[in-house]
Short mmCIF file of C-alpha atoms and ligand atoms in Angstrom, two decimals:
data_model
loop_
_atom_site.label_atom_id
_atom_site.label_comp_id
_atom_site.label_asym_id
_atom_site.label_seq_id
_atom_site.Cartn_x
_atom_site.Cartn_y
_atom_site.Cartn_z
CA UNK A 1 0.00 0.00 0.00
CA UNK A 2 1.25 3.49 -0.88
CA UNK A 3 0.95 5.80 2.16
CA UNK A 4 1.98 9.46 2.02
CA UNK A 5 2.15 12.06 4.80
CA UNK A 6 0.60 15.50 4.98
CA UNK A 7 2.88 18.55 5.08
CA UNK A 8 2.21 20.82 8.06
CA UNK A 9 4.64 23.57 9.06
CA UNK A 10 7.28 22.01 6.81
CA UNK A 11 7.06 18.59 8.51
CA UNK A 12 5.81 15.24 7.23
CA UNK A 13 2.77 14.43 9.38
CA UNK A 14 0.80 11.18 9.59
CA UNK A 15 -2.62 10.90 11.17
CA UNK A 16 -4.13 8.31 13.49
CA UNK A 17 -6.82 7.51 10.95
CA UNK A 18 -6.40 7.06 7.19
CA UNK A 19 -8.74 6.54 4.24
CA UNK A 20 -8.28 4.30 1.21
CA UNK A 21 -7.47 5.45 -2.33
CA UNK A 22 -8.78 3.42 -5.27
CA UNK A 23 -7.02 2.73 -8.57
CA UNK A 24 -9.85 3.31 -11.07
CA UNK A 25 -8.22 0.91 -13.54
CA UNK A 26 -8.91 -1.97 -11.11
CA UNK A 27 -11.55 -0.62 -8.74
CA UNK A 28 -9.33 -1.74 -5.85
CA UNK A 29 -7.59 0.11 -3.04
CA UNK A 30 -3.89 0.66 -3.63
CA UNK A 31 -3.06 3.51 -1.25
CA UNK A 32 -3.90 5.30 1.97
CA UNK A 33 -4.01 8.99 2.85
CA UNK A 34 -4.08 10.63 6.29
CA UNK A 35 -7.50 11.70 7.58
CA UNK A 36 -6.62 15.13 8.99
CA UNK A 37 -7.84 15.67 12.56
CA UNK A 38 -9.31 18.87 13.98
CA UNK A 39 -6.03 19.57 15.83
CA UNK A 40 -3.98 19.03 12.66
CA UNK A 41 -6.21 21.40 10.71
CA UNK A 42 -5.66 24.00 13.43
CA UNK A 43 -1.89 23.42 13.30
CA UNK A 44 -1.90 23.86 9.52
CA UNK A 45 -3.86 27.11 9.76
CA UNK A 46 -1.69 28.42 12.60
CA UNK A 47 1.54 27.62 10.76
CA UNK A 48 0.28 29.32 7.59
CA UNK A 49 -0.65 32.37 9.64
CA UNK A 50 2.76 32.48 11.36
CA UNK A 51 4.62 32.08 8.07
CA UNK A 52 2.69 34.94 6.43
CA UNK A 53 4.50 37.74 8.31
CA UNK A 54 7.93 36.96 6.81
CA UNK A 55 6.76 35.55 3.47
CA UNK A 56 4.84 38.67 2.46
CA UNK A 57 7.87 40.96 2.94
CA UNK A 58 10.45 39.79 0.41
CA UNK A 59 9.22 39.60 -3.14
CA UNK A 60 12.64 38.77 -4.62
CA UNK A 61 12.91 35.79 -2.28
CA UNK A 62 9.44 34.63 -3.30
CA UNK A 63 10.33 34.78 -6.96
CA UNK A 64 13.59 32.92 -6.40
CA UNK A 65 11.83 30.22 -4.39
CA UNK A 66 9.13 29.70 -7.00
CA UNK A 67 11.92 29.12 -9.51
CA UNK A 68 13.57 26.60 -7.21
CA UNK A 69 10.18 24.99 -6.67
CA UNK A 70 9.78 24.50 -10.43
CA UNK A 71 13.14 22.72 -10.55
CA UNK A 72 12.16 20.48 -7.62
CA UNK A 73 8.84 19.55 -9.27
CA UNK A 74 10.61 18.61 -12.50
CA UNK A 75 13.16 16.52 -10.61
CA UNK A 76 10.41 14.67 -8.76
CA UNK A 77 8.19 14.49 -11.84
CA UNK A 78 8.25 10.74 -12.39
CA UNK A 79 7.19 9.94 -8.82
CA UNK A 80 4.34 12.46 -8.86
CA UNK A 81 3.18 11.40 -12.34
CA UNK A 82 3.17 7.71 -11.33
CA UNK A 83 0.97 8.43 -8.32
CA UNK A 84 -1.30 10.59 -10.46
CA UNK A 85 -1.88 7.81 -12.98
CA UNK A 86 -2.53 5.26 -10.22
CA UNK A 87 -5.16 7.35 -8.42
CA UNK A 88 -6.66 9.35 -11.30
CA UNK A 89 -6.54 6.82 -14.14
CA UNK A 90 -5.08 9.05 -16.87
CA UNK A 91 -2.40 7.73 -19.25
CA UNK A 92 1.08 8.07 -17.78
CA UNK A 93 2.15 10.35 -20.60
CA UNK A 94 -0.72 12.72 -19.79
CA UNK A 95 0.22 12.61 -16.10
CA UNK A 96 3.77 13.61 -17.01
CA UNK A 97 2.45 16.51 -19.10
CA UNK A 98 0.27 17.58 -16.17
CA UNK A 99 3.23 17.65 -13.75
CA UNK A 100 5.39 19.55 -16.25
CA UNK A 101 2.58 22.08 -16.73
CA UNK A 102 2.57 22.62 -12.96
CA UNK A 103 6.31 23.41 -13.10
CA UNK A 104 5.69 25.79 -16.01
CA UNK A 105 3.08 27.67 -13.94
CA UNK A 106 5.66 28.15 -11.16
CA UNK A 107 8.14 29.52 -13.69
CA UNK A 108 5.53 31.81 -15.20
CA UNK A 109 4.60 33.36 -11.85
CA UNK A 110 8.27 33.60 -10.79
CA UNK A 111 8.96 35.60 -13.96
CA UNK A 112 5.80 37.71 -14.11
CA UNK A 113 6.57 41.42 -14.03
CA UNK A 114 3.97 43.26 -11.96
CA UNK A 115 3.26 46.64 -13.54
CA UNK A 116 3.53 49.70 -11.30
CA UNK A 117 0.13 51.38 -11.28
CA UNK A 118 0.96 55.02 -10.72
CA UNK A 119 -2.20 57.02 -11.40
CA UNK A 120 -0.75 60.42 -10.58
CA UNK A 121 2.79 61.75 -10.30
CA UNK A 122 2.87 65.51 -10.84
CA UNK A 123 3.24 68.80 -9.03
CA UNK A 124 -0.01 68.43 -7.15
CA UNK A 125 0.74 64.97 -5.78
CA UNK A 126 1.36 61.27 -6.11
CA UNK A 127 -1.11 58.37 -6.15
CA UNK A 128 -0.35 54.71 -6.69
CA UNK A 129 -2.48 51.55 -6.58
CA UNK A 130 -0.80 48.76 -4.62
CA UNK A 131 -1.73 45.08 -4.40
CA UNK A 132 -1.39 43.59 -0.95
CA UNK A 133 -1.58 39.89 -0.10
CA UNK A 134 -4.68 38.71 1.73
CA UNK A 135 -3.14 36.37 4.29
CA UNK A 136 -3.90 32.65 4.48
CA UNK A 137 -5.64 31.08 1.48
CA UNK A 138 -7.70 27.89 1.81
CA UNK A 139 -7.40 25.98 -1.48
CA UNK A 140 -9.69 23.07 -2.35
CA UNK A 141 -9.20 21.04 -5.52
CA UNK A 142 -11.00 18.32 -7.54
CA UNK A 143 -9.96 14.92 -8.93
CA UNK A 144 -9.64 15.55 -12.67
CA UNK A 145 -6.34 17.52 -12.75
CA UNK A 146 -5.21 17.43 -9.13
CA UNK A 147 -1.66 18.67 -9.73
CA UNK A 148 -2.24 21.37 -12.35
CA UNK A 149 -5.31 22.80 -10.69
CA UNK A 150 -3.53 22.94 -7.32
CA UNK A 151 -0.71 24.84 -9.02
CA UNK A 152 -3.14 27.34 -10.58
CA UNK A 153 -3.70 28.35 -6.95
CA UNK A 154 -0.30 27.78 -5.32
CA UNK A 155 1.85 29.72 -7.81
CA UNK A 156 -0.11 33.02 -7.99
CA UNK A 157 -1.14 32.99 -4.31
CA UNK A 158 2.43 32.51 -3.10
CA UNK A 159 3.89 34.95 -5.60
CA UNK A 160 1.45 37.59 -4.32
CA UNK A 161 2.73 37.00 -0.77
CA UNK A 162 0.00 34.78 0.69
CA UNK A 163 0.47 31.47 2.48
CA UNK A 164 -1.78 28.45 1.96
CA UNK A 165 -3.53 25.40 3.33
CA UNK A 166 -4.39 23.07 0.43
CA UNK A 167 -6.74 20.09 0.41
CA UNK A 168 -7.03 17.75 -2.60
CA UNK A 169 -10.07 15.63 -3.45
CA UNK A 170 -10.40 12.44 -1.39
CA UNK A 171 -10.47 10.53 -4.72
CA UNK A 172 -6.98 11.78 -5.66
CA UNK A 173 -5.01 12.90 -2.59
CA UNK A 174 -1.67 11.19 -3.20
CA UNK A 175 -0.08 13.16 -6.06
CA UNK A 176 -0.92 16.38 -4.20
CA UNK A 177 0.54 15.05 -0.94
CA UNK A 178 3.67 14.14 -2.91
CA UNK A 179 3.75 17.65 -4.38
CA UNK A 180 3.56 19.02 -0.82
CA UNK A 181 6.56 16.89 0.20
CA UNK A 182 8.53 18.08 -2.83
CA UNK A 183 7.78 21.76 -2.29
CA UNK A 184 8.59 21.50 1.43
CA UNK A 185 12.22 20.95 0.42
CA UNK A 186 12.25 24.47 -1.03
CA UNK A 187 9.65 26.64 0.73
CA UNK A 188 9.95 27.96 4.31
CA UNK A 189 7.87 25.98 6.87
CA UNK A 190 4.19 26.94 6.92
CA UNK A 191 4.10 28.72 3.54
CA UNK A 192 2.36 25.75 1.91
CA UNK A 193 0.56 23.17 4.06
CA UNK A 194 -1.06 20.18 2.34
CA UNK A 195 -3.67 18.23 4.29
CA UNK A 196 -5.99 15.41 3.25
CA UNK A 197 -9.40 14.20 4.34
CA UNK A 198 -12.93 13.59 3.19
CA UNK A 199 -15.43 16.25 2.08
CA UNK A 200 -16.26 17.54 5.63
CA UNK A 201 -12.62 18.64 5.99
CA UNK A 202 -13.21 20.99 3.03
CA UNK A 203 -16.30 22.38 4.72
CA UNK A 204 -14.35 22.94 7.97
CA UNK A 205 -11.68 24.86 6.05
CA UNK A 206 -14.29 27.20 4.60
CA UNK A 207 -15.70 28.17 8.01
CA UNK A 208 -12.32 28.30 9.79
CA UNK A 209 -11.56 31.82 11.08
CA UNK A 210 -7.96 31.99 9.78
CA UNK A 211 -8.27 31.97 5.93
CA UNK A 212 -9.08 35.28 4.27
CA UNK A 213 -9.71 33.66 0.92
CA UNK A 214 -11.10 30.41 -0.44
CA UNK A 215 -9.95 29.31 -3.86
CA UNK A 216 -12.05 26.39 -5.07
CA UNK A 217 -12.31 24.24 -8.18
CA UNK A 218 -15.07 21.63 -8.23
CA UNK A 219 -18.80 21.14 -8.70
CA UNK A 220 -21.43 23.89 -8.84
CA UNK A 221 -23.39 22.61 -5.77
CA UNK A 222 -20.22 22.59 -3.64
CA UNK A 223 -19.25 26.01 -5.02
CA UNK A 224 -22.60 27.41 -3.90
CA UNK A 225 -22.13 25.86 -0.43
CA UNK A 226 -18.68 27.48 -0.22
CA UNK A 227 -20.00 30.89 -1.28
CA UNK A 228 -22.60 30.65 1.48
CA UNK A 229 -20.03 29.49 4.06
CA UNK A 230 -17.67 32.33 3.10
CA UNK A 231 -20.28 35.07 3.40
CA UNK A 232 -20.47 35.15 7.20
CA UNK A 233 -16.81 36.20 7.52
CA UNK A 234 -16.74 37.97 4.12
CA UNK A 235 -13.89 35.71 3.01
CA UNK A 236 -12.93 36.35 -0.60
CA UNK A 237 -13.79 33.52 -3.01
CA UNK A 238 -12.71 32.39 -6.41
CA UNK A 239 -14.90 29.58 -7.71
CA UNK A 240 -14.20 27.54 -10.86
CA UNK A 241 -17.22 25.30 -11.26
CA UNK A 242 -17.20 23.48 -14.55
CA UNK A 243 -19.38 24.00 -17.56
CA UNK A 244 -21.46 22.57 -20.37
CA UNK A 245 -19.28 23.86 -23.15
CA UNK A 246 -20.69 23.91 -26.69
CA UNK A 247 -18.79 23.45 -29.94
CA UNK A 248 -20.78 25.19 -32.66
CA UNK A 249 -20.01 24.03 -36.19
CA UNK A 250 -20.98 26.41 -38.98
CA UNK A 251 -22.16 25.10 -42.34
CA UNK A 252 -18.92 25.96 -44.17
CA UNK A 253 -16.72 23.82 -41.88
CA UNK A 254 -15.03 20.65 -43.14
CA UNK A 255 -16.03 17.78 -40.79
CA UNK A 256 -13.04 15.58 -41.66
CA UNK A 257 -10.56 18.42 -41.23
CA UNK A 258 -11.84 19.38 -37.76
CA UNK A 259 -12.76 15.92 -36.43
CA UNK A 260 -9.46 15.09 -34.68
CA UNK A 261 -9.30 18.36 -32.79
CA UNK A 262 -12.99 18.23 -31.95
CA UNK A 263 -12.79 14.64 -30.72
CA UNK A 264 -9.85 15.30 -28.41
CA UNK A 265 -11.39 18.54 -27.13
CA UNK A 266 -14.29 16.39 -25.92
CA UNK A 267 -12.52 13.19 -24.88
CA UNK A 268 -9.09 14.18 -23.49
CA UNK A 269 -8.84 13.03 -19.86
CA UNK A 270 -11.93 10.93 -20.67
CA UNK A 271 -14.12 14.03 -20.88
CA UNK A 272 -13.34 14.88 -17.24
CA UNK A 273 -12.27 18.41 -18.02
CA UNK A 274 -14.18 21.48 -16.87
CA UNK A 275 -13.83 23.06 -20.32
CA UNK A 276 -14.22 19.88 -22.42
CA UNK A 277 -16.60 20.09 -25.37
CA UNK A 278 -19.74 18.69 -23.72
CA UNK A 279 -22.18 19.12 -26.66
CA UNK A 280 -21.68 19.60 -30.39
CA UNK A 281 -24.12 21.66 -32.47
CA UNK A 282 -23.91 20.70 -36.16
CA UNK A 283 -26.00 22.16 -39.03
CA UNK A 284 -28.41 19.71 -40.74
CA UNK A 285 -26.35 19.90 -43.93
CA UNK A 286 -23.23 18.51 -42.19
CA UNK A 287 -24.88 16.51 -39.42
CA UNK A 288 -24.30 12.94 -40.65
CA UNK A 289 -20.71 13.69 -41.65
CA UNK A 290 -19.89 15.22 -38.25
CA UNK A 291 -21.44 12.30 -36.35
CA UNK A 292 -19.63 9.73 -38.47
CA UNK A 293 -16.25 11.49 -38.26
CA UNK A 294 -16.50 11.62 -34.45
CA UNK A 295 -17.83 8.05 -34.20
CA UNK A 296 -14.96 6.70 -36.28
CA UNK A 297 -12.46 8.19 -33.82
CA UNK A 298 -14.44 6.99 -30.78
CA UNK A 299 -14.40 3.43 -32.16
CA UNK A 300 -10.65 3.35 -32.75
CA UNK A 301 -9.18 5.24 -29.78
CA UNK A 302 -7.18 2.97 -27.45
CA UNK A 303 -8.78 2.69 -24.01
CA UNK A 304 -6.87 0.99 -21.21
CA UNK A 305 -5.14 1.31 -17.86
CA UNK A 306 -3.12 4.51 -17.64
CA UNK A 307 0.08 2.59 -16.93
CA UNK A 308 -0.31 0.39 -20.06
CA UNK A 309 1.88 1.37 -23.00
CA UNK A 310 -0.11 3.00 -25.82
CA UNK A 311 -3.22 3.87 -23.78
CA UNK A 312 -4.93 7.02 -25.06
CA UNK A 313 -7.91 7.10 -22.67
CA UNK A 314 -8.04 5.64 -19.16
CA UNK A 315 -10.98 4.70 -16.94
CA UNK A 316 -13.46 7.16 -15.42
CA UNK A 317 -11.98 8.35 -12.14
CA UNK A 318 -14.50 7.11 -9.59
CA UNK A 319 -17.61 5.01 -9.11
CA UNK A 320 -20.12 7.86 -8.53
CA UNK A 321 -18.91 9.56 -11.73
CA UNK A 322 -19.00 6.27 -13.67
CA UNK A 323 -22.58 5.63 -12.48
CA UNK A 324 -23.53 9.16 -13.49
CA UNK A 325 -22.25 8.68 -17.05
CA UNK A 326 -24.00 5.28 -17.33
CA UNK A 327 -27.25 6.89 -16.13
CA UNK A 328 -27.02 9.88 -18.47
CA UNK A 329 -26.47 7.71 -21.55
CA UNK A 330 -29.36 5.38 -20.58
CA UNK A 331 -31.60 8.40 -20.10
CA UNK A 332 -30.57 9.86 -23.47
CA UNK A 333 -31.37 6.59 -25.27
CA UNK A 334 -34.79 6.49 -23.61
CA UNK A 335 -35.37 10.06 -24.82
CA UNK A 336 -34.70 9.12 -28.45
CA UNK A 337 -30.93 9.59 -28.86
CA UNK A 338 -29.13 6.95 -30.96
CA UNK A 339 -25.75 5.34 -30.35
CA UNK A 340 -23.28 6.16 -33.14
CA UNK A 341 -20.34 4.69 -31.20
CA UNK A 342 -19.91 3.06 -27.78
CA UNK A 343 -22.92 3.35 -25.50
CA UNK A 344 -21.97 0.76 -22.88
CA UNK A 345 -19.51 -0.18 -20.14
CA UNK A 346 -16.43 -2.14 -21.12
CA UNK A 347 -16.19 -5.76 -20.20
CA UNK A 348 -13.29 -5.47 -17.77
CA UNK A 349 -12.75 -4.61 -14.11
CA UNK A 350 -12.33 -0.96 -13.16
CA UNK A 351 -14.44 2.01 -14.22
CA UNK A 352 -14.08 1.67 -17.98
CA UNK A 353 -16.73 3.05 -20.32
CA UNK A 354 -16.70 2.95 -24.12
CA UNK A 355 -16.08 6.34 -25.76
CA UNK A 356 -19.61 7.21 -26.81
CA UNK A 357 -21.09 9.42 -29.53
CA UNK A 358 -24.83 10.05 -29.29
CA UNK A 359 -26.71 11.10 -32.44
CA UNK A 360 -30.28 12.45 -32.64
CA UNK A 361 -29.72 14.29 -29.36
CA UNK A 362 -31.69 17.43 -28.57
CA UNK A 363 -31.83 20.20 -26.00
CA UNK A 364 -34.05 19.25 -23.08
CA UNK A 365 -32.46 15.86 -22.44
CA UNK A 366 -30.18 15.61 -19.42
CA UNK A 367 -26.92 14.79 -21.21
CA UNK A 368 -27.31 17.94 -23.32
CA UNK A 369 -28.54 20.21 -20.52
CA UNK A 370 -26.21 19.04 -17.72
CA UNK A 371 -22.46 18.60 -17.33
CA UNK A 372 -21.78 14.90 -18.06
CA UNK A 373 -18.05 15.06 -17.23
CA UNK A 374 -17.27 11.76 -18.91
CA UNK A 375 -16.65 9.96 -22.23
CA UNK A 376 -20.07 10.48 -23.83
CA UNK A 377 -20.75 13.28 -26.31
CA UNK A 378 -24.15 14.30 -27.73
CA UNK A 379 -24.38 15.83 -31.22
CA UNK A 380 -27.37 18.10 -31.81
CA UNK A 381 -28.66 19.16 -35.25
CA UNK A 382 -29.66 22.79 -35.83
CA UNK A 383 -31.17 24.93 -38.59
CA UNK A 384 -30.56 28.46 -37.33
CA UNK A 385 -27.38 29.41 -35.51
CA UNK A 386 -29.18 32.20 -33.64
CA UNK A 387 -31.31 29.55 -31.91
CA UNK A 388 -28.13 27.79 -30.80
CA UNK A 389 -26.65 31.01 -29.43
CA UNK A 390 -29.85 31.68 -27.50
CA UNK A 391 -29.88 28.17 -26.01
CA UNK A 392 -26.22 28.45 -24.97
CA UNK A 393 -26.64 31.88 -23.40
CA UNK A 394 -29.83 30.92 -21.59
CA UNK A 395 -28.29 27.84 -19.95
CA UNK A 396 -26.83 28.02 -16.44
CA UNK A 397 -23.20 27.50 -17.49
CA UNK A 398 -20.79 29.81 -19.30
CA UNK A 399 -17.24 28.54 -19.06
CA UNK A 400 -15.85 28.13 -22.60
CA UNK A 401 -17.12 27.57 -26.14
CA UNK A 402 -15.81 27.16 -29.66
CA UNK A 403 -16.97 28.05 -33.17
CA UNK A 404 -15.75 26.07 -36.21
CA UNK A 405 -15.81 27.51 -39.74
CA UNK A 406 -13.63 27.98 -42.80
CA UNK A 407 -14.42 31.70 -42.60
CA UNK A 408 -12.80 33.08 -39.44
CA UNK A 409 -14.50 36.49 -39.72
CA UNK A 410 -17.87 34.80 -39.79
CA UNK A 411 -16.86 32.55 -36.85
CA UNK A 412 -15.70 35.60 -34.92
CA UNK A 413 -19.09 37.30 -35.36
CA UNK A 414 -20.82 34.21 -33.93
CA UNK A 415 -18.21 33.80 -31.16
CA UNK A 416 -18.66 37.30 -29.81
CA UNK A 417 -22.37 36.60 -29.26
CA UNK A 418 -21.55 33.91 -26.65
CA UNK A 419 -21.65 34.83 -22.95
CA UNK A 420 -18.82 32.76 -21.50
CA UNK A 421 -15.31 33.09 -20.07
CA UNK A 422 -13.35 31.98 -23.13
CA UNK A 423 -14.31 31.32 -26.73
CA UNK A 424 -12.00 29.85 -29.39
CA UNK A 425 -12.24 29.73 -33.17
CA UNK A 426 -11.31 26.47 -34.96
CA UNK A 427 -9.88 25.19 -31.69
CA UNK A 428 -11.27 24.57 -28.21
CA UNK A 429 -9.58 25.66 -24.98
CA UNK A 430 -6.66 27.30 -26.76
CA UNK A 431 -6.89 30.17 -24.28
CA UNK A 432 -5.93 27.93 -21.35
CA UNK A 433 -2.43 29.25 -20.69
CA UNK A 434 -0.62 30.64 -17.66
CA UNK A 435 -0.83 34.19 -19.04
CA UNK A 436 -4.58 34.37 -19.88
CA UNK A 437 -7.49 34.68 -17.43
CA UNK A 438 -9.66 31.60 -17.04
CA UNK A 439 -13.09 31.68 -15.42
CA UNK A 440 -16.74 31.42 -16.18
CA UNK A 441 -20.04 33.27 -16.36
CA UNK A 442 -23.17 32.42 -14.34
CA UNK A 443 -22.94 29.00 -12.60
CA UNK A 444 -19.49 28.34 -14.04
CA UNK A 445 -17.95 30.41 -11.30
CA UNK A 446 -16.84 33.68 -9.79
CA UNK A 447 -13.51 35.38 -10.54
CA UNK A 448 -10.69 34.14 -12.74
CA UNK A 449 -7.49 32.15 -12.40
CA UNK A 450 -4.17 32.60 -14.26
CA UNK A 451 -2.31 35.57 -15.65
CA UNK A 452 -1.99 38.87 -13.86
CA UNK A 453 -5.77 38.80 -13.37
CA UNK A 454 -5.58 35.52 -11.44
CA UNK A 455 -2.83 36.91 -9.25
CA UNK A 456 -4.88 40.02 -8.48
CA UNK A 457 -7.56 37.65 -7.13
CA UNK A 458 -5.13 36.81 -4.33
CA UNK A 459 -4.69 40.48 -3.38
CA UNK A 460 -6.49 43.40 -1.82
CA UNK A 461 -6.22 46.80 -3.52
CA UNK A 462 -4.65 49.65 -1.58
CA UNK A 463 -4.21 53.26 -2.66
CA UNK A 464 -1.12 55.13 -1.48
CA UNK A 465 -1.56 58.86 -1.97
CA UNK A 466 0.77 61.74 -1.18
CA UNK A 467 -0.82 65.10 -1.90
CA UNK A 468 1.63 67.96 -2.23
CA UNK A 469 1.45 70.36 0.69
CA UNK A 470 -0.58 73.47 -0.04
O1 TXE B 1 -17.01 17.42 -6.67
P1 TXE B 1 -17.01 18.27 -5.34
P2 TXE B 1 -17.13 15.83 -6.86
C1 TXE B 1 -18.16 18.20 -11.32
C2 TXE B 1 -18.48 17.02 -12.18
C3 TXE B 1 -18.72 15.92 -11.18
C4 TXE B 1 -19.22 16.66 -9.97
C5 TXE B 1 -19.00 15.99 -8.65
O2 TXE B 1 -19.67 17.29 -12.90
O3 TXE B 1 -19.70 15.03 -11.60
O4 TXE B 1 -18.53 17.88 -10.01
O5 TXE B 1 -17.61 15.75 -8.36
C6 TXE B 1 -14.41 19.25 -1.66
N1 TXE B 1 -17.05 22.43 1.39
N2 TXE B 1 -16.76 18.50 -11.30
O6 TXE B 1 -18.20 15.27 -5.99
O7 TXE B 1 -17.89 17.65 -4.32
C7 TXE B 1 -14.06 17.84 -2.06
O8 TXE B 1 -13.52 17.13 -0.96
C8 TXE B 1 -15.80 22.51 0.94
C9 TXE B 1 -16.35 19.63 -12.08
O9 TXE B 1 -15.82 15.24 -6.68
O10 TXE B 1 -17.31 19.66 -5.73
C10 TXE B 1 -13.08 18.08 -3.20
O11 TXE B 1 -11.80 18.39 -2.68
N3 TXE B 1 -15.23 21.59 0.16
C11 TXE B 1 -15.02 20.13 -11.62
C12 TXE B 1 -13.66 19.30 -3.90
O12 TXE B 1 -14.50 19.92 -2.93
C13 TXE B 1 -15.97 20.51 -0.19
C14 TXE B 1 -14.00 19.09 -11.35
C15 TXE B 1 -14.48 18.99 -5.15
O13 TXE B 1 -15.53 18.13 -4.81
C16 TXE B 1 -17.29 20.36 0.26
C17 TXE B 1 -14.55 17.97 -10.60
C18 TXE B 1 -17.84 21.38 1.07
N4 TXE B 1 -19.11 21.35 1.52
C19 TXE B 1 -15.89 17.70 -10.63
N5 TXE B 1 -17.79 19.22 -0.28
C20 TXE B 1 -14.45 21.20 -12.53
N6 TXE B 1 -14.74 22.46 -12.24
O14 TXE B 1 -13.73 20.94 -13.44
C21 TXE B 1 -16.80 18.67 -1.02
N7 TXE B 1 -15.70 19.44 -0.97
#
């Protein structure tokens, strides 16, 4: 059994109780994580608070340490990636890419030049806008990209001068605990504490008096609970809550030319991506060609255990999510959708589900209206693109979207009608980079991560003014 410690005040800490971690490729326990006690949570919060005083003062030191942290993550990359594949299910190559992306985020925030914001500097006075750190940040992360999504919080929060207590999902605690061990070799004690536990630990973090900010990535219902919990103490929140992201194909697109990109935008990480394409809108004139091009790829993609050589898609991460996907596809078929590829579980142990393309899908069925977060993609036929835009903008989610056309000006006109955080043309998710803001409209969240804008979310604004004596 793999057992990893928490990191509290720079020390490796075990707990009396542990909880099991399942390998989704087998459905069996392979590891254990500490179940953080009330006293250990208090220690983590206290150590983050104590570390804040010194950490906030020296920006050059922070930048240097984030650079060292990136080196440490790269050096420990194989260990972290191996744990990630075992607990999350993704192909080992994808796990490696995820860990390297985390190191790249550290480098980006180490190198980011913060612009001076001097509003006035003349004979009548001086006025500057400063950005001050908030204090202790409580960070709570999900199971789809545990390492990268933790780093979207760690790197900007620490660069801005905050300290942190981080809790990964109970489905995928181990890679994050390993990351905590690795970063403890570089960072001063207390700057980054990593604790693990079940969902109630997350709730206790959000009502704890020490954190001044909660940075959360996860489901919309939990995001709403966190917003409510934060309100009493007016803690700041950034919430990244998933989406139901449409890909809108215009009638001058070439289905064969776009099919590979479109398929992987929907199925990478087995569809367990907040910004994955979750529904495809295709015009009647191209509908059959789009469905067939996607189905052909779904039938031939290699599904297997993440550690197996050549695997392109792994299992679904956990049993509740697997059951949800099974239920959504069954519901869609009862509502008149047709299987163009897949449509059933795979005949092997673990949480494997065939990559599934659903034709004859329509708005109003659950798999089109809700976030499926799994390897099943509905394709919906449309006649008038304005109807599609209306349906997308009226829905509760607004994270990302894409428009596909051989005429980019035309695609741009359609794209700018969409109310969502990012929209891409002839690509999907191409704006997910360390230097661009990422966040959603409506139920997809509050605030943004990444770039200078993400860093500002970990700060409070202060005006320093010096009027000239008169
Ligand atoms: O998420 P939760 P789950 C969606 C996806 C999936 C659904 C459920 O549709 O089907 O969410 O996944 C912690 N206070 N996404 O149940 O519950 C929890 O321990 C504070 C989209 O895993 O939101 C974990 O660390 N924290 C998403 C984290 O919240 C609480 C990625 C996320 O768990 C808490 C993952 C509480 N009351 C799933 N309850 C995306 N945005 O990409 C739980 N947690």
